[in-house]
Coordinates of C-alpha atoms and ligand atoms in Angstrom, one line a residue:
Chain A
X1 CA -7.2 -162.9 15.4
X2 CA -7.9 -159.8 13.5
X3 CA -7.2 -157.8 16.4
X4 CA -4.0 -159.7 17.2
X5 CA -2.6 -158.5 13.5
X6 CA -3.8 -155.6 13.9
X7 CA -1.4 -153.8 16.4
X8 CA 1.2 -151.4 14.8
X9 CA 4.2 -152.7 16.8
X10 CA 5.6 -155.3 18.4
X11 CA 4.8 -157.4 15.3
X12 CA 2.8 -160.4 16.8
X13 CA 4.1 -163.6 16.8
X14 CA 2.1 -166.5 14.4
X15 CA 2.2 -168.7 17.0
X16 CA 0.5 -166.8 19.7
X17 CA -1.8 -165.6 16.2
X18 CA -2.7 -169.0 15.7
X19 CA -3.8 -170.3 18.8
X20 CA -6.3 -168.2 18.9
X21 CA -8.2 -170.5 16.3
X22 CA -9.3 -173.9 16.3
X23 CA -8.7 -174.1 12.6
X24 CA -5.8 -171.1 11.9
X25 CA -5.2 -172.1 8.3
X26 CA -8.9 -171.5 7.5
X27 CA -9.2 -168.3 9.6
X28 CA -6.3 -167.2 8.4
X29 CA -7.1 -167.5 4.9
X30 CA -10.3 -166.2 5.8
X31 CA -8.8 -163.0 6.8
X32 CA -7.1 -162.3 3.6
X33 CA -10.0 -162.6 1.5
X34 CA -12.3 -160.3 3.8
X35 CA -9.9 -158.2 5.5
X36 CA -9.2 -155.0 3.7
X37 CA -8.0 -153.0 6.3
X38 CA -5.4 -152.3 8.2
X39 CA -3.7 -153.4 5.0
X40 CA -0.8 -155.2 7.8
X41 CA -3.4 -157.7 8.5
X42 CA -3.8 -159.3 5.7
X43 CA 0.0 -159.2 4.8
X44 CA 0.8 -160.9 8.4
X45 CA -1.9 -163.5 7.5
X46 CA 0.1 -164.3 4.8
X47 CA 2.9 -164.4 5.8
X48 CA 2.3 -167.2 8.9
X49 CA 0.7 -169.0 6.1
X50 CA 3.7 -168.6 4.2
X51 CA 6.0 -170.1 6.9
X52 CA 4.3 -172.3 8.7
X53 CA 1.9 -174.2 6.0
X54 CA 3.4 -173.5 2.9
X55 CA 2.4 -177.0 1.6
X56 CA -1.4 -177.0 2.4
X57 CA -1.7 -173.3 0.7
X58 CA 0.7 -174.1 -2.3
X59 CA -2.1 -173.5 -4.6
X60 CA -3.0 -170.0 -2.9
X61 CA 0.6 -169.0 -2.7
X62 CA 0.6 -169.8 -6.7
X63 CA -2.7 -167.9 -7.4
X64 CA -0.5 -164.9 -5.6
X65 CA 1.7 -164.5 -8.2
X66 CA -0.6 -165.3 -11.4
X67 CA -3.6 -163.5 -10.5
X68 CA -3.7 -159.5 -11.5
X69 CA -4.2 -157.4 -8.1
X70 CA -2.3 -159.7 -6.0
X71 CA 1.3 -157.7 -6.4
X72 CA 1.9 -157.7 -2.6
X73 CA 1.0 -161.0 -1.5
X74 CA 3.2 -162.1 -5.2
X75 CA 6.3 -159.7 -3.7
X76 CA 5.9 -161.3 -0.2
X77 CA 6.1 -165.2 -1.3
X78 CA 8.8 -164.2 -3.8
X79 CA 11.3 -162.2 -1.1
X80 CA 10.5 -165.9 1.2
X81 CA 11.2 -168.1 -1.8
X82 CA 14.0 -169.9 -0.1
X83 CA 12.3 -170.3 2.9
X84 CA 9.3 -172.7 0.7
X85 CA 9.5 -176.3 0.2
X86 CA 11.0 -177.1 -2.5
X87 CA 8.3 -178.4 -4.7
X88 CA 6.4 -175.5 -3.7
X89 CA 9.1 -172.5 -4.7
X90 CA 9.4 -174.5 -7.7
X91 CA 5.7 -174.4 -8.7
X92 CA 5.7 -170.4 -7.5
X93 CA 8.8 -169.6 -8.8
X94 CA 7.8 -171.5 -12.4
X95 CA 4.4 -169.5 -12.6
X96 CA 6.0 -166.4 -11.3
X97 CA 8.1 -166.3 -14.1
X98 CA 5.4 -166.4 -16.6
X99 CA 2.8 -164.1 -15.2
X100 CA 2.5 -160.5 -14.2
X101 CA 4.8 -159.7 -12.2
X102 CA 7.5 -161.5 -13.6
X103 CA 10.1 -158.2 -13.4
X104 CA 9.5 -158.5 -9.6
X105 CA 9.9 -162.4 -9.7
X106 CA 13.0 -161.8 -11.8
X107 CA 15.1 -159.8 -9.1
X108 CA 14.0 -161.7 -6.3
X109 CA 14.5 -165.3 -7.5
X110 CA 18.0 -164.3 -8.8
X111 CA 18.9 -163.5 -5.4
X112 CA 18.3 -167.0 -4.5
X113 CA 20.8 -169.7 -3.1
X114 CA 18.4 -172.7 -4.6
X115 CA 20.2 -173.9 -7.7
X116 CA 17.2 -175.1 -9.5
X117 CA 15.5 -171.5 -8.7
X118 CA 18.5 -169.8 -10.5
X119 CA 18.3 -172.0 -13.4
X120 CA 14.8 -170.9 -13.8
X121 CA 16.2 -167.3 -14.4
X122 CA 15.7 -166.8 -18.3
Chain B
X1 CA 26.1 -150.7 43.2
X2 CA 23.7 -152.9 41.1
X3 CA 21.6 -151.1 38.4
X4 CA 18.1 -151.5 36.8
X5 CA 16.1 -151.9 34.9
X6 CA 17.4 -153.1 32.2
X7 CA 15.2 -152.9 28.4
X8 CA 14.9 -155.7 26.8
X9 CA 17.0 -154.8 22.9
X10 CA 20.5 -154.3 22.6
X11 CA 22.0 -151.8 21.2
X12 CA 25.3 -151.1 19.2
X13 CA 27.6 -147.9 19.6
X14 CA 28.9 -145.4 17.4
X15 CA 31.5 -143.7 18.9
X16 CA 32.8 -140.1 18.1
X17 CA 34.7 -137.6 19.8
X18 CA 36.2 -134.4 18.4
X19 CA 35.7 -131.3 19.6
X20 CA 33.6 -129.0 17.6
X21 CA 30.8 -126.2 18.1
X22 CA 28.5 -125.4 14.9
X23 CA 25.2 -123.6 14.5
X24 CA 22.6 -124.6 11.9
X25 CA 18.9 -123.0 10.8
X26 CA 16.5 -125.9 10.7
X27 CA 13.4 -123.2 10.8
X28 CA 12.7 -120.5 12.8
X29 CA 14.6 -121.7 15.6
X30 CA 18.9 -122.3 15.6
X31 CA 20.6 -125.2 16.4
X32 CA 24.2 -125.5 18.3
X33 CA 26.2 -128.9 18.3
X34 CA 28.3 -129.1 21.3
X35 CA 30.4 -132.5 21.6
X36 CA 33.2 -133.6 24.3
X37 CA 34.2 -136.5 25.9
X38 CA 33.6 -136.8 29.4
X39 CA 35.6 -140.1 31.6
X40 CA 33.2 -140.8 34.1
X41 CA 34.1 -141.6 38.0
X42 CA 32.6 -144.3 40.5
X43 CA 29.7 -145.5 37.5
X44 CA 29.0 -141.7 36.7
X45 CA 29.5 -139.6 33.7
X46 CA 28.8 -136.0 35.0
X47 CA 27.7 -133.6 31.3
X48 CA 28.1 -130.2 32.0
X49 CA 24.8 -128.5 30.2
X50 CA 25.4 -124.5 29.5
X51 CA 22.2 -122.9 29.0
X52 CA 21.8 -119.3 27.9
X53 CA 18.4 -118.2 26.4
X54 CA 18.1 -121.8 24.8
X55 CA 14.7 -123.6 25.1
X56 CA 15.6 -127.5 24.8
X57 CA 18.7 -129.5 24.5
X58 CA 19.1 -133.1 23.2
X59 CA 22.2 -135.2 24.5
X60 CA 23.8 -137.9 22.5
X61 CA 26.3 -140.4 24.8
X62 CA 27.9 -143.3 23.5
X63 CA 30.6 -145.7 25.4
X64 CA 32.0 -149.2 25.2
X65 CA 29.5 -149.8 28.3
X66 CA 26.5 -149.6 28.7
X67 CA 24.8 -146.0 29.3
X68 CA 21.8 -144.7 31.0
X69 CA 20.5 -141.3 32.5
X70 CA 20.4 -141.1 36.6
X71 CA 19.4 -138.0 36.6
X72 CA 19.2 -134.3 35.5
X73 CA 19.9 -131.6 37.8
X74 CA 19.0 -127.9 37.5
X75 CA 21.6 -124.9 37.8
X76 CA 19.1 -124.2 41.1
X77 CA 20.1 -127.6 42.6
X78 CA 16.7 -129.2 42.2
X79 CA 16.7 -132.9 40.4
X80 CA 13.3 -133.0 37.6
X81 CA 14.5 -135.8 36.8
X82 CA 15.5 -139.0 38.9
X83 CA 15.7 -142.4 36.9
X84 CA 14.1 -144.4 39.5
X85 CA 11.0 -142.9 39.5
X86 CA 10.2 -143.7 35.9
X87 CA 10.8 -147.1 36.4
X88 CA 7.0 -148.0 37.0
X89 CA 4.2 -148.1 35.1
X90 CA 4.8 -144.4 33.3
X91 CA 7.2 -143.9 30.5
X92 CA 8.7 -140.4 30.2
X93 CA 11.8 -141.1 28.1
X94 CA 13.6 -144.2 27.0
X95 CA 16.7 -142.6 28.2
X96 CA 16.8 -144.1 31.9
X97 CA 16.6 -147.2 30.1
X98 CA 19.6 -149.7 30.3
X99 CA 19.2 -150.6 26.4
X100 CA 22.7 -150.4 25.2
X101 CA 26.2 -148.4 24.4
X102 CA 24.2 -145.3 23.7
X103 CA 21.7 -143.2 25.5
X104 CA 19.4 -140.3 24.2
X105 CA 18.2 -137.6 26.3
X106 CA 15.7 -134.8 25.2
X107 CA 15.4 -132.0 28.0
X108 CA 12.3 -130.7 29.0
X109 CA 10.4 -133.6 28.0
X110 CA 7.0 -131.8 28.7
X111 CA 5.3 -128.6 29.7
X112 CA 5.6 -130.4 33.3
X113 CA 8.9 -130.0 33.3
X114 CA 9.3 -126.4 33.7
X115 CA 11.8 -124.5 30.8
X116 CA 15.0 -124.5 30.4
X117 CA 16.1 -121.6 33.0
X118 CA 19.7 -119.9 32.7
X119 CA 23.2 -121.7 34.0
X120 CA 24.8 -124.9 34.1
X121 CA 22.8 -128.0 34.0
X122 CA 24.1 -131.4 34.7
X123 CA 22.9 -134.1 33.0
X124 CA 24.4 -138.0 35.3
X125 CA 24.8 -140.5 32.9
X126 CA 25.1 -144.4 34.9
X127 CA 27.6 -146.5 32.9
X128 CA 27.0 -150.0 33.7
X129 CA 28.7 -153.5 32.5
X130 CA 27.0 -155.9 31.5
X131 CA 26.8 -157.7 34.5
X132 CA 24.5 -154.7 36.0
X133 CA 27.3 -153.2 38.1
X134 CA 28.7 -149.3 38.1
X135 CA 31.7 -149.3 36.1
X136 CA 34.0 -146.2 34.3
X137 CA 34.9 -145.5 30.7
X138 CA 34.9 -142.4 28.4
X139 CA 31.6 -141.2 27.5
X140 CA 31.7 -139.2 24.1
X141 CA 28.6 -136.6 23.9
X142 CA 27.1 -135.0 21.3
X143 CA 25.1 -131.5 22.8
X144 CA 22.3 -130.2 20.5
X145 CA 21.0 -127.1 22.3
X146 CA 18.0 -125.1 20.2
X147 CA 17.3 -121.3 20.7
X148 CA 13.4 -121.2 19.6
X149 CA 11.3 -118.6 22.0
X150 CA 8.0 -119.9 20.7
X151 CA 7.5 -123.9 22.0
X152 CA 3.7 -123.7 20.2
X153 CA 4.7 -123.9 16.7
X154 CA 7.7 -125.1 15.3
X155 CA 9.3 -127.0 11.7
X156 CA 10.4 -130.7 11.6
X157 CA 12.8 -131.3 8.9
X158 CA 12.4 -135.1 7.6
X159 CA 14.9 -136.8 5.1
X160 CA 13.0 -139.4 3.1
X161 CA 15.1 -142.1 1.7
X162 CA 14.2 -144.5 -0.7
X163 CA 15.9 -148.1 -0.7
X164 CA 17.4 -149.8 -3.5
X165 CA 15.4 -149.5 -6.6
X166 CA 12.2 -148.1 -4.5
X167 CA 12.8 -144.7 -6.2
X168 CA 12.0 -145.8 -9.5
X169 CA 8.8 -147.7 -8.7
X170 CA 5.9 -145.2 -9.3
X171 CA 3.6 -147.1 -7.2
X172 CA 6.0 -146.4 -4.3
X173 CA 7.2 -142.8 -4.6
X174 CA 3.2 -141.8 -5.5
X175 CA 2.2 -143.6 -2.6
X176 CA 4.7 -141.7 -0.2
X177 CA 4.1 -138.5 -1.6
X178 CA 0.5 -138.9 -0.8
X179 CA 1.1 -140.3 2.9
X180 CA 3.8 -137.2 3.3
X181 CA 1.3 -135.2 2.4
X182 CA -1.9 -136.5 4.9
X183 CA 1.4 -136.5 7.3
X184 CA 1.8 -132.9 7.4
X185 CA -2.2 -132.5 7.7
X186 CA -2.1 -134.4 11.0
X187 CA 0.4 -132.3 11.9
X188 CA -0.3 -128.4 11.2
X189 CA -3.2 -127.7 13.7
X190 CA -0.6 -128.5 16.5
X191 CA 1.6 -126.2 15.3
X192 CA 3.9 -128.6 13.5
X193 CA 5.0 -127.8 9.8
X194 CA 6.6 -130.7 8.0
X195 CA 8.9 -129.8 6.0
X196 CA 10.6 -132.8 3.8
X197 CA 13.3 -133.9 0.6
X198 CA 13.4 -137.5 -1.0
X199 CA 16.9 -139.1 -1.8
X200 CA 17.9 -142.0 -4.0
X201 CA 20.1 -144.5 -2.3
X202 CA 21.4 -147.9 -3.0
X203 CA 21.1 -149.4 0.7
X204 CA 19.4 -152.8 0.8
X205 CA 15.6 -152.8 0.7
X206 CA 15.5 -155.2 4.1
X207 CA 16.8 -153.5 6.8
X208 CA 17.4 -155.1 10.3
X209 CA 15.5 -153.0 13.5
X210 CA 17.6 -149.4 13.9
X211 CA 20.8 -149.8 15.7
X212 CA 21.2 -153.7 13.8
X213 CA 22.0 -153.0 10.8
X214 CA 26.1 -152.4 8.8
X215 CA 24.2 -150.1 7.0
X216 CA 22.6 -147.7 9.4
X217 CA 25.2 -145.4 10.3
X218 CA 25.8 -144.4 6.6
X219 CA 22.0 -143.8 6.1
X220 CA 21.9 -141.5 9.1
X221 CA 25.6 -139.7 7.7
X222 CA 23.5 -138.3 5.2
X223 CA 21.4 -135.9 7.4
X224 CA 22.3 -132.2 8.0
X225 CA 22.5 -132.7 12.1
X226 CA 18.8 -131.1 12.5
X227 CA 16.5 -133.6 9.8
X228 CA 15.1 -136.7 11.0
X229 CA 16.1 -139.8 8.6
X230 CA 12.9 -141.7 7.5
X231 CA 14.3 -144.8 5.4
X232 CA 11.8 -146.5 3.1
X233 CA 12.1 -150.1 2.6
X234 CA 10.4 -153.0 0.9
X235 CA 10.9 -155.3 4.1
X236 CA 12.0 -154.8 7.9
X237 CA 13.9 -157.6 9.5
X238 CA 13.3 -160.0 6.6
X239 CA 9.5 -159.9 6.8
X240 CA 6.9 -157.4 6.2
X241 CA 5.4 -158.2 10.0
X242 CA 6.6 -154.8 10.5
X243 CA 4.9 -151.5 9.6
X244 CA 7.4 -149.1 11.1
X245 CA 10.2 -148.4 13.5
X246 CA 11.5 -145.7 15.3
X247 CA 15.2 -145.6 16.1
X248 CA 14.5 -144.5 20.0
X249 CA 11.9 -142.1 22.2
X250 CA 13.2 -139.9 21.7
X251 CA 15.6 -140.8 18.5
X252 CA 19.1 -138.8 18.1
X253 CA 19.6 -136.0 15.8
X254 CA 23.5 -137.2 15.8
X255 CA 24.5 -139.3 13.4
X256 CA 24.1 -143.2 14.7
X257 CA 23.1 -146.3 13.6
X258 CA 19.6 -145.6 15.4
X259 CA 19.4 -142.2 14.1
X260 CA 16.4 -143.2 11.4
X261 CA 12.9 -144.1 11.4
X262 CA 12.1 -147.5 9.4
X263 CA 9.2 -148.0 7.1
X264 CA 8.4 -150.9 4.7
X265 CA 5.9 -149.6 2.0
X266 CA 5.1 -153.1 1.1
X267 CA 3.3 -153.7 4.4
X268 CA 1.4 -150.2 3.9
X269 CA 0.1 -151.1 0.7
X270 CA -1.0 -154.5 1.6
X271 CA -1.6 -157.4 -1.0
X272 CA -2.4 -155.8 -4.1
X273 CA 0.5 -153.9 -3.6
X274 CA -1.0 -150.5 -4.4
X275 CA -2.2 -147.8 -2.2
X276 CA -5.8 -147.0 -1.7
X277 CA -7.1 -144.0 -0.5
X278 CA -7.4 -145.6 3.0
X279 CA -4.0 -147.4 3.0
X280 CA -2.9 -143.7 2.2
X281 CA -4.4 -142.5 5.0
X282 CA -3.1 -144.9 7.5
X283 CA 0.6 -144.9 6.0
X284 CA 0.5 -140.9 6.9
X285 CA -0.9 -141.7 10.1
X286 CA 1.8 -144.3 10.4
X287 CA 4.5 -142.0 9.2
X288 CA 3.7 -139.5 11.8
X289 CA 2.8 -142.1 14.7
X290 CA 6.6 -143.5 13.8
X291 CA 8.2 -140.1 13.6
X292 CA 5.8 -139.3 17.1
X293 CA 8.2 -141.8 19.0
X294 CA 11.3 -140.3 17.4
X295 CA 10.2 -137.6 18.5
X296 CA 9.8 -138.6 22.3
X297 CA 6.3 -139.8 22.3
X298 CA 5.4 -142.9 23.9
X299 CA 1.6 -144.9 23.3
X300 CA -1.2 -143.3 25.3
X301 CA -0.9 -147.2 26.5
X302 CA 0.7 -150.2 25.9
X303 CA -1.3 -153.2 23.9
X304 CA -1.4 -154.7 27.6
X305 CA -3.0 -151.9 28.9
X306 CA -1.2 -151.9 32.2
X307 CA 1.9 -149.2 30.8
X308 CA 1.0 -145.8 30.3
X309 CA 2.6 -142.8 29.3
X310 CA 3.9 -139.6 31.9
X311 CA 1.2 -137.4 30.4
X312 CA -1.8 -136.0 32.4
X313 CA -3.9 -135.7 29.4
X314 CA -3.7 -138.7 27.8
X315 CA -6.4 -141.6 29.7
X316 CA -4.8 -143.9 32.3
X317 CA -7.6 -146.2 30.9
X318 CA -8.0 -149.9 31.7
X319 CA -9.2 -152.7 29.3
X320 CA -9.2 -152.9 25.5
X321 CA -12.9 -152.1 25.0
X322 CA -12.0 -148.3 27.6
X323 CA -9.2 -147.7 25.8
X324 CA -10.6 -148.0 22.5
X325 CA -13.3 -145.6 23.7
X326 CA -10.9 -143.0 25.1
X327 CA -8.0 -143.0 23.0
X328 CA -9.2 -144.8 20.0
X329 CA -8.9 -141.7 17.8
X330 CA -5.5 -140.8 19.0
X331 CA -2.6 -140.9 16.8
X332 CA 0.0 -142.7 19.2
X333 CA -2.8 -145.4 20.3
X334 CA -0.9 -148.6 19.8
X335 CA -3.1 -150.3 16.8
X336 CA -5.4 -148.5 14.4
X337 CA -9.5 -149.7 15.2
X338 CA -11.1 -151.0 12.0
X339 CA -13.8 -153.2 11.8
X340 CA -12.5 -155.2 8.4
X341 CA -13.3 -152.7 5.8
X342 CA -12.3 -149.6 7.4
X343 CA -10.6 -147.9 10.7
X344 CA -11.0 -145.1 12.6
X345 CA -9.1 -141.9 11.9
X346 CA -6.0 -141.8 14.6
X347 CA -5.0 -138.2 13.9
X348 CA -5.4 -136.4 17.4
X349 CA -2.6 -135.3 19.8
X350 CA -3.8 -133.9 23.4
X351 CA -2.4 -130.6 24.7
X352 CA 0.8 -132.2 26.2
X353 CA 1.5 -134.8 23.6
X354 CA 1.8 -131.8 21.0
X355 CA 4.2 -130.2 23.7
X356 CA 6.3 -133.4 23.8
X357 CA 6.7 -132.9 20.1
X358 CA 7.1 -129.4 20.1
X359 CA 9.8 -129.3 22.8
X360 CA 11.5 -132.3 20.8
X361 CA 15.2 -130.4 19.8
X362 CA 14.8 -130.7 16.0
X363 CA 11.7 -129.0 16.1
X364 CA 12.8 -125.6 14.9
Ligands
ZN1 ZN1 3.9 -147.1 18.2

């Protein structure tokens, strides 16, 4: 799988990504924590995690944006808020607000179509 | 008459056609623009070429049909280039290519191709329908021709434009400064000074793939005919799956909606958003891989490692595990080798791949 996201262009496709693993969720996550380079690999990762299993990561994709050091995992779930659940871009969008990077959360979730997302927006 | 092949993106026109001739100084070399408008006959748009001391020329066409090259024919009647025999498993140029309402042609492409001697070239441009079948339409051309003597070293403008807001985020423009400048390292023991200027702009920081986006043409406006338009952005396509884009191989020094290179610095910096001396490294290899293409480059070969480029030099290797082992180190190798923690430096260019890029038009 690492090689699969590894690949400068085409961008692969998370389907084809995931097959390659019995149990993509884990492996995937597994390749954010450990993979530090090519920096695309781990932002791929996250971002099939981010649309195909928003729900069973909710708590990672919340750690994105409260943890320090996590700026561009935080701006990658932000700039796909719409695109979460909606109990899950709540629970981002709420903590997003409140923690570091809350200028970036600030722009992004503004640009959002979700009303309760906008009426987050001090 | 039924033609192929046909590429698999679409592409969207930008027509222009006055009549105009104008010199420029990118470097040490000049730059003529040359545009008409040509109506082709049975399917074919003949462009008259007029060669007199210059070394390279670069042709722009654009039509309500589709366009392709068929062939290029030499003012001694020889043909060095026929489209149907780059239609195998060797890429020379993207311009025989059946990819949309505009086609871009960089002549020589290589060493191989011999210079460019004294007279009238003609360049046959196929316009198609969409159905695949020879049809007629007015061709509008845009003719860069460059007088530069010495094809072993040469200046390469680049325009760097930052997206919305991207300007004023010091992680971003300290980051691209320091890729810029492990760019022009890769670059300078083949002969290739980078020379470069950084705009503000307000375009949107998610840009569709070159030649998709309302915005595109407007980025590329901007240029002075003989810089290449690298566009910063946060995300391409709506995702950061992308690194980088180049706008063709070769990309146009005219002013079209393909006429930029696309580069999401979010992807480069990776999740903690910041750039690490490796990440720095990679973006510069990145930038210079990206601008490569643009500048008529193709991969050594492709991630299925059954296309290769037209070069002699580069490895016709087989297999992932060959390939990494003979091209591994090379700056247009497909994907960067890294083993988790780090990856190989990609900075080398054979012989004939530095050629490519020194024969490339807006190399000066
Ligand atoms: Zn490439």
């Amino acid at each position: 799988m690492f090689k699969a996201l590894s690949v400068r262009e085409p961008q692969p496709a998370c389907a084809d990504v995931e097959a390659l693993s019995e149990t993509p969720v884990e492996t995937l996550l597994e390749l954010i924590d450990k993979a530090q380079q090519p920096p695309w690999v781990g932002m791929r990762a996250a971002s099939c995690l981010i649309q195909g299993h928003a729900d069973a990561v909710q708590d990672t994709l919340v750690d994105w944006v409260q943890q320090e050091d996590s700026r561009g995992f935080a701006i990658l779930v932000l700039n796909q808020i719409d695109t979460l659940p909606q109990p899950v871009a709540i629970a981002v969008a709420t903590q997003a607000l409140a923690g570091p990077y809350a200028s970036d959360a600030t722009s992004r979730i503004a640009k959002s179509t979700n009303p309760a997302l906008l009426a987050l927006v001090p | 008459m039924f033609r192929l092949p046909f590429a698999l993106v679409a592409l969207i026109l930008l027509p222009g056609c006055e009549l105009l001739t104008g010199l420029l100084n990118g470097g040490s070399g000049m730059l003529e623009t040359r545009t008409s408008s040509v109506q082709s006959q049975d399917g074919i748009a003949t462009i008259d070429v007029d060669v007199s001391g210059e070394s390279a020329f670069q042709l722009t066409a654009t039509s309500g049909q589709l366009l392709a090259v068929e062939a290029v024919n030499a003012p001694d009647g020889s043909q060095p280039l026929y489209w149907d025999d780059w239609s195998g498993v060797n890429s020379l140029t993207s311009a025989v290519w059946l990819e949309g309402k505009d086609t871009v042609l960089n002549w020589p492409v290589r060493q191989a191709d011999g210079n460019l001697s004294d007279g009238t070239w003609t360049v046959d441009v196929a316009v198609v329908d969409d159905q695949g079948y020879y049809t007629d339409d007015q061709v509008d051309v845009v003719l860069k021709l460059k007088d530069d003597s010495d094809l072993s070293t040469g200046t390469v403008n680049a325009r760097i434009v930052y997206a919305d807001g991207l300007k004023q985020d010091s992680v971003v423009t300290a980051g691209v400064q320091d890729a810029v400048t492990r760019w022009a390292e890769i670059w300078a023991p083949y002969g290739i000074n980078l020379e470069t200027s950084y705009e503000d702009s307000s375009f949107s920081t998610d840009q569709p793939f070159p030649g998709e986006g309302s915005e595109q043409a407007e980025v590329s406006s901007g240029a002075n005919g003989s810089e290449i338009t690298v566009l910063i952005t946060e995300t391409i396509d709506g995702s950061t799956d992308y690194y980088g884009i180049a706008g063709g191989i070769p990309g146009t020094l005219d002013y079209t909606d393909h006429a930029l290179v696309i580069v999401s610095w979010l992807t480069n910096a990776g999740g903690d958003g910041e750039f690490s001396d490796d990440d720095i490294r990679l973006f510069g290899e990145t930038l210079a891989h990206e601008v490569g293409h643009y500048m008529g480059l193709f991969h050594p070969v492709e991630t299925t490692f059954d296309y290769w480029d037209a070069l002699d030099d580069t490895d016709d290797c087989g297999g992932q595990s060959a390939c990494e082992s003979a091209l591994g180190d090379n700056l247009m190798f497909p994907y960067p080798v890294c083993d988790w923690t780090s990856c190989t430096p990609q900075d080398q260019l054979t012989s004939q791949q530095a050629g490519v890029n020194q024969r490339y038009t807006g190399t000066l």
